[in-house]
Coordinates of C-alpha atoms and ligand atoms in Angstrom, one line a residue:
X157 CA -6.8 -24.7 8.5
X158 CA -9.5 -21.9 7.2
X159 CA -8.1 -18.6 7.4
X160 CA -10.8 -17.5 9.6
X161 CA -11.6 -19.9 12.4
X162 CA -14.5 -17.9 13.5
X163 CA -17.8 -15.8 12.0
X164 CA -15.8 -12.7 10.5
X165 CA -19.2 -11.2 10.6
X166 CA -19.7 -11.3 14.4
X167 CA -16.5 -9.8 15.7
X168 CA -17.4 -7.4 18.1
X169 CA -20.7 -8.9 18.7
X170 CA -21.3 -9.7 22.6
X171 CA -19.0 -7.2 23.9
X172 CA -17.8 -8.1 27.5
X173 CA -17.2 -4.4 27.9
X174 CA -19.9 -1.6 29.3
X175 CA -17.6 1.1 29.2
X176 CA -20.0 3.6 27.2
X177 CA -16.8 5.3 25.5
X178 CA -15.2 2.1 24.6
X179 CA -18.6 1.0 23.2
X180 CA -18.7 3.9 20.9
X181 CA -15.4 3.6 19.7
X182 CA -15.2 0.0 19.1
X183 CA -18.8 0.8 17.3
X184 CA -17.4 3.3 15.0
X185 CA -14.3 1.6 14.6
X186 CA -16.6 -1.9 13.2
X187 CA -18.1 0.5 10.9
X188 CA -15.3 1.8 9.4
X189 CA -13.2 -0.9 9.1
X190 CA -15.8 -3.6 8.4
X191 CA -13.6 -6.2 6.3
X192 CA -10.5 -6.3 9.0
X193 CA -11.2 -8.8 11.8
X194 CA -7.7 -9.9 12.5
X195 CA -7.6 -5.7 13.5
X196 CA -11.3 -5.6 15.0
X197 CA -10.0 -9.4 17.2
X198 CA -6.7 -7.5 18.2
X199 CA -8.9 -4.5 19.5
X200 CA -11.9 -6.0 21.0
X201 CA -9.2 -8.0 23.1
X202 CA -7.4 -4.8 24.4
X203 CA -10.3 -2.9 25.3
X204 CA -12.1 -5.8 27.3
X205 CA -9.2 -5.2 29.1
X206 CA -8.6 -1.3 29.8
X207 CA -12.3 -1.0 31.1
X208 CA -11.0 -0.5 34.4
X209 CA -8.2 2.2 33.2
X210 CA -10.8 4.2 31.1
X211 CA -13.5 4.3 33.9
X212 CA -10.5 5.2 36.7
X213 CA -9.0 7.9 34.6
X214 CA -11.3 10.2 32.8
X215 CA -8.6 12.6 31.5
X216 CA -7.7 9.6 28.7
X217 CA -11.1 9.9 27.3
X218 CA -11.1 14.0 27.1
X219 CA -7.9 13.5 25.3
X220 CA -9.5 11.0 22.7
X221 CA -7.0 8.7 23.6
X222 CA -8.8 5.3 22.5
X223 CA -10.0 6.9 19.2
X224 CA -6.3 7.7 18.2
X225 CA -4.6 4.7 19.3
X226 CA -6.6 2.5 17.2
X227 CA -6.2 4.6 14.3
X228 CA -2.9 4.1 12.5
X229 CA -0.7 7.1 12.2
X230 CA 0.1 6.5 8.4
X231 CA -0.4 3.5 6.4
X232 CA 2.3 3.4 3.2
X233 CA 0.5 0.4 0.2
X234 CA 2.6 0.4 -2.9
X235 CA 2.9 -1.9 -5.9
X236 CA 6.2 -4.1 -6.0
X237 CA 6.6 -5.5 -9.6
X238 CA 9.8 -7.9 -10.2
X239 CA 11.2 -10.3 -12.8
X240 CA 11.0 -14.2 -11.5
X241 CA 13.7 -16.7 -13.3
X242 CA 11.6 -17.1 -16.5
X243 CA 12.0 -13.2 -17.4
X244 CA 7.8 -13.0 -16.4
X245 CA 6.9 -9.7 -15.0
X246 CA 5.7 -10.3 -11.3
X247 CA 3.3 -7.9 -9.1
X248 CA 2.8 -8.1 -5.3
X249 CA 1.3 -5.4 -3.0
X250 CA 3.6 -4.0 -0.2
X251 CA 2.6 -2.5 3.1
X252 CA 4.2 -0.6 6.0
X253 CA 1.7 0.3 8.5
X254 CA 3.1 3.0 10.9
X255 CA 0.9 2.8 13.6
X256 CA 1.9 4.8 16.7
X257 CA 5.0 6.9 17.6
X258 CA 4.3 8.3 21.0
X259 CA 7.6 6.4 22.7
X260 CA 9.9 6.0 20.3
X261 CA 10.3 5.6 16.1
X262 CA 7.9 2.6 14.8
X263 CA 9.4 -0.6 15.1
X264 CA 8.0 -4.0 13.9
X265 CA 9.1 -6.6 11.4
X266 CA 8.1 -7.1 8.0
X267 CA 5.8 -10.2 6.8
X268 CA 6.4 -12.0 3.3
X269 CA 3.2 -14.4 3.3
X270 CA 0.3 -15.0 0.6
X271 CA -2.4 -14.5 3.2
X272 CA -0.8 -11.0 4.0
X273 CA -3.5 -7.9 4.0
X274 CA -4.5 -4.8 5.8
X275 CA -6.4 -6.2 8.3
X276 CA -3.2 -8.8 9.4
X277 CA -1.0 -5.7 9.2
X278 CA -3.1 -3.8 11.4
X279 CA -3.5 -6.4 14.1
X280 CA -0.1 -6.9 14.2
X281 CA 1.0 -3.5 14.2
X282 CA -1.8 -2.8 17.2
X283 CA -0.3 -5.3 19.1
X284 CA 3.4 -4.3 18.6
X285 CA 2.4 -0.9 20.1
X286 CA 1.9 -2.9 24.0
X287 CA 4.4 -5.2 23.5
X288 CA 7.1 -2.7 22.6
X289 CA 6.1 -0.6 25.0
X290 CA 6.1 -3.3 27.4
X291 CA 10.3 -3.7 26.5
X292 CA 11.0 -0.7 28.3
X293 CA 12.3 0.5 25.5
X294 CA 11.9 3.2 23.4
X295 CA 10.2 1.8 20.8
X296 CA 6.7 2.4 18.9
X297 CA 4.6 0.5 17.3
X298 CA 4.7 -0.6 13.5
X299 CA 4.5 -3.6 10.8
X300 CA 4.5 -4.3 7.3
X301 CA 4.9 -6.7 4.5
X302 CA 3.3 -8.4 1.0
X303 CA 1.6 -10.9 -0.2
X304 CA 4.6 -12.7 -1.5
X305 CA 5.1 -15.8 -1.4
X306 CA 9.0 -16.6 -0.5
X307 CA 8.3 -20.5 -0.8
X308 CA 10.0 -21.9 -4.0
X309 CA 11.4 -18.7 -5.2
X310 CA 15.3 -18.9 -6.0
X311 CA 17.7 -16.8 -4.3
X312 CA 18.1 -14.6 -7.1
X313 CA 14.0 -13.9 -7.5
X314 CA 13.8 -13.4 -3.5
X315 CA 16.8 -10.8 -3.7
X316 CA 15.1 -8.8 -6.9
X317 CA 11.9 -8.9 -4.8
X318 CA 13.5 -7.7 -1.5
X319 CA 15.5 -4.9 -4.0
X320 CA 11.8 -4.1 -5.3
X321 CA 10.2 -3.4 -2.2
X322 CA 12.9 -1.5 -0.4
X323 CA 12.9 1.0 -3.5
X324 CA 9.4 1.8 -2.7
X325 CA 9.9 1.3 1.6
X326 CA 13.5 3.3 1.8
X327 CA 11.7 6.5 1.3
X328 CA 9.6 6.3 4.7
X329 CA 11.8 4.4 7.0
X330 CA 15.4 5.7 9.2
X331 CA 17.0 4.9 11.8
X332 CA 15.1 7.5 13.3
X333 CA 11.7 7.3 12.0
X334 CA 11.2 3.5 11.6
X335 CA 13.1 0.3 11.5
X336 CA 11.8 -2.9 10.6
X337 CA 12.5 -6.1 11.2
X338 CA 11.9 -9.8 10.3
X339 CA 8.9 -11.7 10.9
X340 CA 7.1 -15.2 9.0
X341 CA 9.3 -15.5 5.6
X342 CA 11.6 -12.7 6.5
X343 CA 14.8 -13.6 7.6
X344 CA 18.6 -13.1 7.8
X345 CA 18.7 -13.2 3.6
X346 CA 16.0 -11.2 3.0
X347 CA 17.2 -8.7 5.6
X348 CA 20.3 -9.3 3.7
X349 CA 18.9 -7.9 0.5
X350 CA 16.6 -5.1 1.7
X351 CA 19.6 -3.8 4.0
X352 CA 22.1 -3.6 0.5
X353 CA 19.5 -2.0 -2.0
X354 CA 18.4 0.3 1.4
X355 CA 22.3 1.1 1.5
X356 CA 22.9 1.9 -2.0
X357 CA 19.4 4.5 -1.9
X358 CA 20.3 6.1 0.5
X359 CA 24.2 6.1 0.8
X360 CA 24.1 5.2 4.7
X361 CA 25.0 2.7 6.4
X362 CA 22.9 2.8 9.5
X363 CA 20.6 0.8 11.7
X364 CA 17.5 1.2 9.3
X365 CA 16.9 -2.6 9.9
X366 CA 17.2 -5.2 12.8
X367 CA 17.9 -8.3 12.2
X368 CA 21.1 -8.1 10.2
X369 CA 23.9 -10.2 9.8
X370 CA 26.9 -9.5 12.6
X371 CA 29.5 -8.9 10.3
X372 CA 27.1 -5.7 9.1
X373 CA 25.6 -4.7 12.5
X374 CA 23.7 -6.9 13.7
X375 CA 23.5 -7.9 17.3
X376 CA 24.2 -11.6 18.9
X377 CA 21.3 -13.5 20.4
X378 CA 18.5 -11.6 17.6
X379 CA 18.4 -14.9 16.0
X380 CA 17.3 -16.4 19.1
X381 CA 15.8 -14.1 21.2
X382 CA 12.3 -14.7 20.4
X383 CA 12.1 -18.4 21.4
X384 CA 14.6 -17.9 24.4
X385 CA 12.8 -15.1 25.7
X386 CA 9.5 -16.8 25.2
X387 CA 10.9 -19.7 27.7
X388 CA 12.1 -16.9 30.1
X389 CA 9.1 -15.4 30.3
X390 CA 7.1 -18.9 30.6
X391 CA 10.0 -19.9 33.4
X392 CA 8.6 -16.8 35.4
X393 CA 5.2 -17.6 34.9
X394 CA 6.1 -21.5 35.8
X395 CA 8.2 -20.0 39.3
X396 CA 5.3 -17.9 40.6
X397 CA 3.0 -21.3 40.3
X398 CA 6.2 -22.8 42.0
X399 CA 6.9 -24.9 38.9
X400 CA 9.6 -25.0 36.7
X401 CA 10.3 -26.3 33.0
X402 CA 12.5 -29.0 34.4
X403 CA 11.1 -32.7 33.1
X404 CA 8.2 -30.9 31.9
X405 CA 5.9 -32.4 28.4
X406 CA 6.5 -29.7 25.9
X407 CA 4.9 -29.4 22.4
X408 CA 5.8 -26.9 19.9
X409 CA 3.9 -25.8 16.9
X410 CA 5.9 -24.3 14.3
X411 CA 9.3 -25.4 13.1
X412 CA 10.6 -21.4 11.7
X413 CA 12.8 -18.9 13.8
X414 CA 10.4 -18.5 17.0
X415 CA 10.0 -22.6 17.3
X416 CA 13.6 -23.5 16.9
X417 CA 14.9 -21.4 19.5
X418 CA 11.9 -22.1 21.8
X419 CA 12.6 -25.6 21.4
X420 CA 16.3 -25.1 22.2
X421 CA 16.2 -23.0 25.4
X422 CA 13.1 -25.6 26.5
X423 CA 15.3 -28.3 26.1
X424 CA 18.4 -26.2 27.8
X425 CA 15.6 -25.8 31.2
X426 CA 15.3 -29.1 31.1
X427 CA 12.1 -30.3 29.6
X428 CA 11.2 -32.5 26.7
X429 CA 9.9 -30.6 23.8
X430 CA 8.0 -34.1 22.2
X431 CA 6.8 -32.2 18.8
X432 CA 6.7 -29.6 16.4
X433 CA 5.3 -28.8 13.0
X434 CA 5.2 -26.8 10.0
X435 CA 1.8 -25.4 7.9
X436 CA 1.8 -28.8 6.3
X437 CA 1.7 -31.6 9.1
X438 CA 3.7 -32.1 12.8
X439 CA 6.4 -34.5 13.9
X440 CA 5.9 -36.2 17.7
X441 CA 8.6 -37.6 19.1
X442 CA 8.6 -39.1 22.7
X443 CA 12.3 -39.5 23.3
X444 CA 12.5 -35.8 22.6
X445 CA 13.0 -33.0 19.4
X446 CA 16.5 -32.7 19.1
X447 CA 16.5 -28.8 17.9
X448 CA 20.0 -29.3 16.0
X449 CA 17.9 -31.5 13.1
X450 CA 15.1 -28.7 13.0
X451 CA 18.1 -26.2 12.3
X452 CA 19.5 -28.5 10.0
X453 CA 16.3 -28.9 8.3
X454 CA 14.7 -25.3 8.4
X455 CA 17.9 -23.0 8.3
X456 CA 20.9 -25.2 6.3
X457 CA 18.4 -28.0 3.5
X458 CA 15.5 -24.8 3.7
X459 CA 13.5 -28.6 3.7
X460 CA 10.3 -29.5 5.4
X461 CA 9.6 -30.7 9.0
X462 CA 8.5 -34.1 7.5
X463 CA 12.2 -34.6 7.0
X464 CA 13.1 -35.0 10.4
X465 CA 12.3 -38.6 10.5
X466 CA 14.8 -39.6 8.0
X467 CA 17.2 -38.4 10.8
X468 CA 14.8 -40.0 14.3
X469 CA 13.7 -43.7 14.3
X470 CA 11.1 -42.8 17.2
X471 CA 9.8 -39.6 15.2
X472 CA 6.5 -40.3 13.3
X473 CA 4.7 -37.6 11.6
X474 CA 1.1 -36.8 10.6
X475 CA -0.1 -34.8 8.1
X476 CA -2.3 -31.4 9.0
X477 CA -1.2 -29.2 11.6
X478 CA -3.9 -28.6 13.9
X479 CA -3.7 -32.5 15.5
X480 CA -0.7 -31.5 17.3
X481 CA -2.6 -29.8 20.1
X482 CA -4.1 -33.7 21.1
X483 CA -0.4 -34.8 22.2
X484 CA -0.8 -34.9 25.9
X485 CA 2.0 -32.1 27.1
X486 CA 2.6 -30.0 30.4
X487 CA 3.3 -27.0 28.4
X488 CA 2.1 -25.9 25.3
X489 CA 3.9 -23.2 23.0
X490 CA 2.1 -22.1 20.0
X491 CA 4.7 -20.6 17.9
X492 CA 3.6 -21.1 13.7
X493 CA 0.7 -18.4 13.2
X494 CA -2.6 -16.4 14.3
X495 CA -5.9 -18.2 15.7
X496 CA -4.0 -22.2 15.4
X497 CA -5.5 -22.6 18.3
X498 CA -9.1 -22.5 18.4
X499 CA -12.0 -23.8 21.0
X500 CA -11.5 -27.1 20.1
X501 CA -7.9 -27.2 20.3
X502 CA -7.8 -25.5 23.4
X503 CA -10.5 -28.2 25.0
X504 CA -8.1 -31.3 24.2
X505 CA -5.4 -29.2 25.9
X506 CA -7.3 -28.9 29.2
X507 CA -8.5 -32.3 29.1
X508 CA -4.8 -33.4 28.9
X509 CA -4.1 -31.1 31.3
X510 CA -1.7 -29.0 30.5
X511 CA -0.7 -26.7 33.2
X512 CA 0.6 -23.5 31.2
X513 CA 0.4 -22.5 27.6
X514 CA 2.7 -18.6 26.2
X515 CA 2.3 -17.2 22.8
X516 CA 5.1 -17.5 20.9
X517 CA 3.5 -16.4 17.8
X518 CA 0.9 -12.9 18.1
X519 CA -2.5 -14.2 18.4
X520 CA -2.3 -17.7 18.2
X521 CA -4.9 -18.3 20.6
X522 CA -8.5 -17.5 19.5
X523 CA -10.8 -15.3 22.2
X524 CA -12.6 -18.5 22.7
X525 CA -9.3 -20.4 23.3
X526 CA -8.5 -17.8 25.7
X527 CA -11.4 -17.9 28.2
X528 CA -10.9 -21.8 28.0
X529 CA -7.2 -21.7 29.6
X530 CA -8.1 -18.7 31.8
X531 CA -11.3 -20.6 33.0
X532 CA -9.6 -23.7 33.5
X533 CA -6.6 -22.1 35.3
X534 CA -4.2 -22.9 33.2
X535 CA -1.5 -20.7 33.3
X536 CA -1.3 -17.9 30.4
X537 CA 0.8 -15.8 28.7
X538 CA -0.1 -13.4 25.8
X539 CA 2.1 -12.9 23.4
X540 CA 2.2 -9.2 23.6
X541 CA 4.4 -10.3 26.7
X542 CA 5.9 -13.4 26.2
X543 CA 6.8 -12.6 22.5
X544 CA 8.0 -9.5 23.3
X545 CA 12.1 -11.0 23.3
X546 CA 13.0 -10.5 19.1
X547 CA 11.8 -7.0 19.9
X548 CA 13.6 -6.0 23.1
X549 CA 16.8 -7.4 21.4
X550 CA 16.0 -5.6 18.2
X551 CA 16.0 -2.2 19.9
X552 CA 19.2 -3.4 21.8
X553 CA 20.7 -4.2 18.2
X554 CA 19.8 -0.2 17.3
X555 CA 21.4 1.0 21.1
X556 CA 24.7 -1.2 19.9
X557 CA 24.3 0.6 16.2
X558 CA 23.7 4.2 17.6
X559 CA 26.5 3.6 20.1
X560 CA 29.3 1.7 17.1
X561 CA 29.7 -0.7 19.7
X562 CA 29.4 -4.6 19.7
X563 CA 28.3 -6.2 23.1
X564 CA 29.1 -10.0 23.3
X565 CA 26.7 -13.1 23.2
X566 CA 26.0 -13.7 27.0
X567 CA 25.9 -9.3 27.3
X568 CA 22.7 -9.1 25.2
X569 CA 21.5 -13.2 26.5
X570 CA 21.4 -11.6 30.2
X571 CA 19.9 -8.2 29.1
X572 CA 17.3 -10.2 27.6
X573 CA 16.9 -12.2 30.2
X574 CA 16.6 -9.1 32.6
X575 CA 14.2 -7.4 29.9
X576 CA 11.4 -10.9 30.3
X577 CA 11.8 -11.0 33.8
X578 CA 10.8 -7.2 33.9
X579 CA 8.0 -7.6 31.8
X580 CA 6.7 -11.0 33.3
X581 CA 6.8 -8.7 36.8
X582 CA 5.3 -5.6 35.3
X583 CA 2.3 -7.7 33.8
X584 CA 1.6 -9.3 37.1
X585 CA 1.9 -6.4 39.1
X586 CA -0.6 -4.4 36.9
X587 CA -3.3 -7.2 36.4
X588 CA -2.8 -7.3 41.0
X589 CA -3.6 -3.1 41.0
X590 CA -7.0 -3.5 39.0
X591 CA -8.1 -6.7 40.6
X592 CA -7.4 -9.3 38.2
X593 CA -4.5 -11.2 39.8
X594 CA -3.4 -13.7 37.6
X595 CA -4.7 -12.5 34.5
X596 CA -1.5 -11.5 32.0
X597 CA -3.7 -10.9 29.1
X598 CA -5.3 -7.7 30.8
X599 CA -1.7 -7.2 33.1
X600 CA 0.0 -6.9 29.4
X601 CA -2.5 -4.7 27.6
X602 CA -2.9 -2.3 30.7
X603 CA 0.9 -1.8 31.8
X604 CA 1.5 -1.8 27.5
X605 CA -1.4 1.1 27.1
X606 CA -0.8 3.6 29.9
X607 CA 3.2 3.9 29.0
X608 CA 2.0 5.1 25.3
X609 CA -0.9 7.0 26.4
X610 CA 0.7 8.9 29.3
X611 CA 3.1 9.7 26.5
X612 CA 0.2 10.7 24.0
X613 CA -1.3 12.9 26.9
X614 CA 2.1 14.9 28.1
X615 CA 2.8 15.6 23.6
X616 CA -0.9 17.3 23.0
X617 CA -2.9 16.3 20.8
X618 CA -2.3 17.8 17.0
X619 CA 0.3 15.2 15.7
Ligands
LIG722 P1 9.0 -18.4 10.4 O1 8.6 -18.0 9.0 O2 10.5 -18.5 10.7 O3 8.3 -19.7 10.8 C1 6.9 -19.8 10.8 C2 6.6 -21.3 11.1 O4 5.2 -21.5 11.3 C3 7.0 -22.2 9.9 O5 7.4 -23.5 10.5 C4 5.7 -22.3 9.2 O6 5.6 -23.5 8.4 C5 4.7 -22.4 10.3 N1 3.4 -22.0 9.9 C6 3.0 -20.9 9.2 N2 1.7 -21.0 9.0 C7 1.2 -22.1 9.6 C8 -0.1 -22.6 9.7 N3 -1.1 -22.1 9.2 N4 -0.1 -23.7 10.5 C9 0.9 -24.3 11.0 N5 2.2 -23.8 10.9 C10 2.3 -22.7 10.2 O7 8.3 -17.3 11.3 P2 8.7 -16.9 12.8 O8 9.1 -18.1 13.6 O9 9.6 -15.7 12.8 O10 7.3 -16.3 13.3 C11 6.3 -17.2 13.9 C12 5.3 -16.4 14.7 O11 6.0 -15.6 15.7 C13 4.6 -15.3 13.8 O12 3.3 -15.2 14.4 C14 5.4 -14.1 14.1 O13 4.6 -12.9 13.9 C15 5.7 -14.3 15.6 N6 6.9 -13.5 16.0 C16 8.1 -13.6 15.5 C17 9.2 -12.9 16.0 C18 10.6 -13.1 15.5 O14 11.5 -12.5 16.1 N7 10.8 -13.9 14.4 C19 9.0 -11.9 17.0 C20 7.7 -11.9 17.6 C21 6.6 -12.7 17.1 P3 5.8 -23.4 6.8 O15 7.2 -23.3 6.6 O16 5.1 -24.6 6.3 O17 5.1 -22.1 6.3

């Protein structure tokens, strides 16, 4: 799949906005930040939809509002240089991009990936402003990463890199200030790593990080709240349309954290999750994905999806990705990466009619892809929302750190089950009060963007 599935050049162009001030902003903000359109996408997408907030409520635009939420807060690049098995010196570039703390101390994972740069920092970290404000919790926005490539690295070079970059990143983070999390190629072992060298820098052992390991504070359900909350939030969205996911078509892309635990509460609702992938081709199965092989593959061998037929005599699999959105399915839950699914993609979906499609990654769904489901009815749910589960029970991981106390497994399941409904209802309810009933993607950025920028209004503007 090319890295960008659309003219880099023309982001921006044909704005469906005519706010004047939003116009200006997004104007200066192409200018400046030229070579970022993963950023420019996420922003362009988010101001389409506030047009009705800015042009209701001058007092945001007096206060500069839209020119300082799009402008990160700090942005931390540092070299990471570490020794691989053969002794050979190693450089990567690290990032933490700490973009808004007007509700709470930045919070967002951390990516390990080769195609990680600014611009995919900065979209993500734009986007994890709404969504975590969308938890309810006290949370702002944040992300960071490298361009390293965890894939065929031992476990020894992926704990020297993890010690590398947390020696730089321990210097700007606390439980406090800003607590990372995992994300693509970030897991419980690199958590793992970062958490000891964070421990032994700073002598504290605190909840600098989410996503650790329960025996050294982690929280229960963190491993699967992403994909469990996804299918919460897609049950909501199914319920209002008077469906449900029960003997529902299901396809999956992905086959990493998000995708497994998709699969699994899916399945759990009653549906038939019929394939899955990972960057390199997808698996279909019609009598059904059982998720106990993809955990056996992805989290105990650390082997490929192409695997899973040694274990399913009905599982074929196809090499290349993108082909998975032609299997005919009810519901479709992108959960692998940014822009899989494109015009094209999203074409073959409504001509199979599928009937809802969430975001289990952030921005998986091109613009274009977008207006296709929303044109065609199709249900929708932006990731900002439906996503927003590994988050939610990130921040409950640092209530149960804060606190010293440990809830149990179906304590934090229910929470998060409270937390999607909540959001699913907020979303709704704020796309009905400007008009646009029905459409999440502008329900999620609006109810996301006034929390942060009542916040940014009431604490004045010189921070
Ligand atoms: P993982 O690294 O666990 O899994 C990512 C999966 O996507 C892997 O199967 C990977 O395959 C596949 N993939 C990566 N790139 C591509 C591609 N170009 N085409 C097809 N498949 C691809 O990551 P997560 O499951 O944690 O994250 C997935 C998405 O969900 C990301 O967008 C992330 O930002 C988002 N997300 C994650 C949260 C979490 O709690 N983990 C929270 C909120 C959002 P391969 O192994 O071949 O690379």
């Amino acid at each position: 799949m090319p890295l960008y599935p659309f003219n880099v050049s023309r982001v921006g162009e044909g704005m469906t906005f005519e706010n004047q001030y939003l116009k200006d902003v997004f104007k200066n903000l192409k200018e400046k930040n030229a070579n970022e359109p993963e950023f420019l996408q996420a922003v362009k997408e988010v101001f389409e939809s506030l047009e009705p907030v800015i042009d209701k409520r001058p007092e945001l635009q007096k206060a500069g509002i839209i020119e300082r939420i799009v402008e990160p807060e700090r942005i931390i690049m540092f070299r990471i240089s570490w020794m691989d098995d053969s002794g050979k010196v190693q450089v990567n570039r690290g990032y933490r991009v700490q973009f808004n703390s007007a509700i709470g101390p930045y919070k967002g994972g951390i990516r390990f990936h080769p195609s990680v740069n600014l611009s995919i920092l900065k979209f993500l970290g734009f986007e994890q402003i709404f969504k975590n404000s969308l938890t309810t919790l006290p949370i702002g926005g944040g992300k960071g990463g490298s361009d390293f490539d965890p894939k065929g690295k031992s476990d020894n070079e992926i704990m020297r890199f993890c010690q590398s970059f947390m020696t730089e990143l321990f210097k700007y983070i606390g439980p406090d200030t800003d607590v990372p999390a995992g994300d693509i190629g970030v897991g419980s072992r690199e958590i793992g790593f970062m958490f000891g060298q964070y421990k032994r820098l700073q002598n504290e052992h605190n909840g600098v990080l989410s996503g650790k390991a329960i025996h050294s504070g982690g929280s229960l359900v963190r491993t699967e709240a992403t994909g469990y909350g996804l299918c919460y939030f897609t049950n909501e969205m199914l319920k209002e349309a008077g469906q449900s996911f029960k003997d529902k078509t299901v396809v999956i892309s992905g086959s990493g954290n998000v995708a497994t635990y998709a699969c699994e509460k899916a399945t759990q609702f009653g549906a038939r999750v019929v394939a899955v992938s990972d960057s390199d081709g997808y698996i279909y199965d019609e009598s059904g994905i059982d998720y106990r092989i993809i955990k056996e593959i992805k989290e105990v061998k650390r082997g490929r999806i192409q695997t899973y037929v040694n274990y399913s005599k009905s599982a074929k699999y196809t090499r290349g990705c993108s082909g998975i959105w032609t299997i005919p399915c009810d519901i479709a839950l992108p959960c692998a990466t940014q822009n899989e699914i494109n015009k094209e993609s999203a074409e073959i979906l409504v001509k199979n009619k599928v009937m809802a499609v969430a975001e289990g990654a952030n921005m998986p769904c091109t613009p274009d892809a977008i207006a296709i489901f929303q044109n065609s009815k199709v249900l929708f749910g932006p990731a900002k929302a439906a996503n927003a589960g590994g988050v939610a029970t990130s921040a409950l991981e640092m209530c149960q750190n804060s606190t010293r106390i440990s809830w149990s497994f179906e304590e934090v399941d229910q929470r998060l089950r409270d937390i999607m409904i909540n959001i699913y209802n907020q979303v709704s309810e704020a796309a009905k009060k400007y008009n646009m009933d029905g459409n999440l993607v502008a329900g999620a950025n609006i109810a996301g963007f006034e929390k942060v920028a009542n916040a940014m209004l009431w604490q004045g503007v010189s921070y």
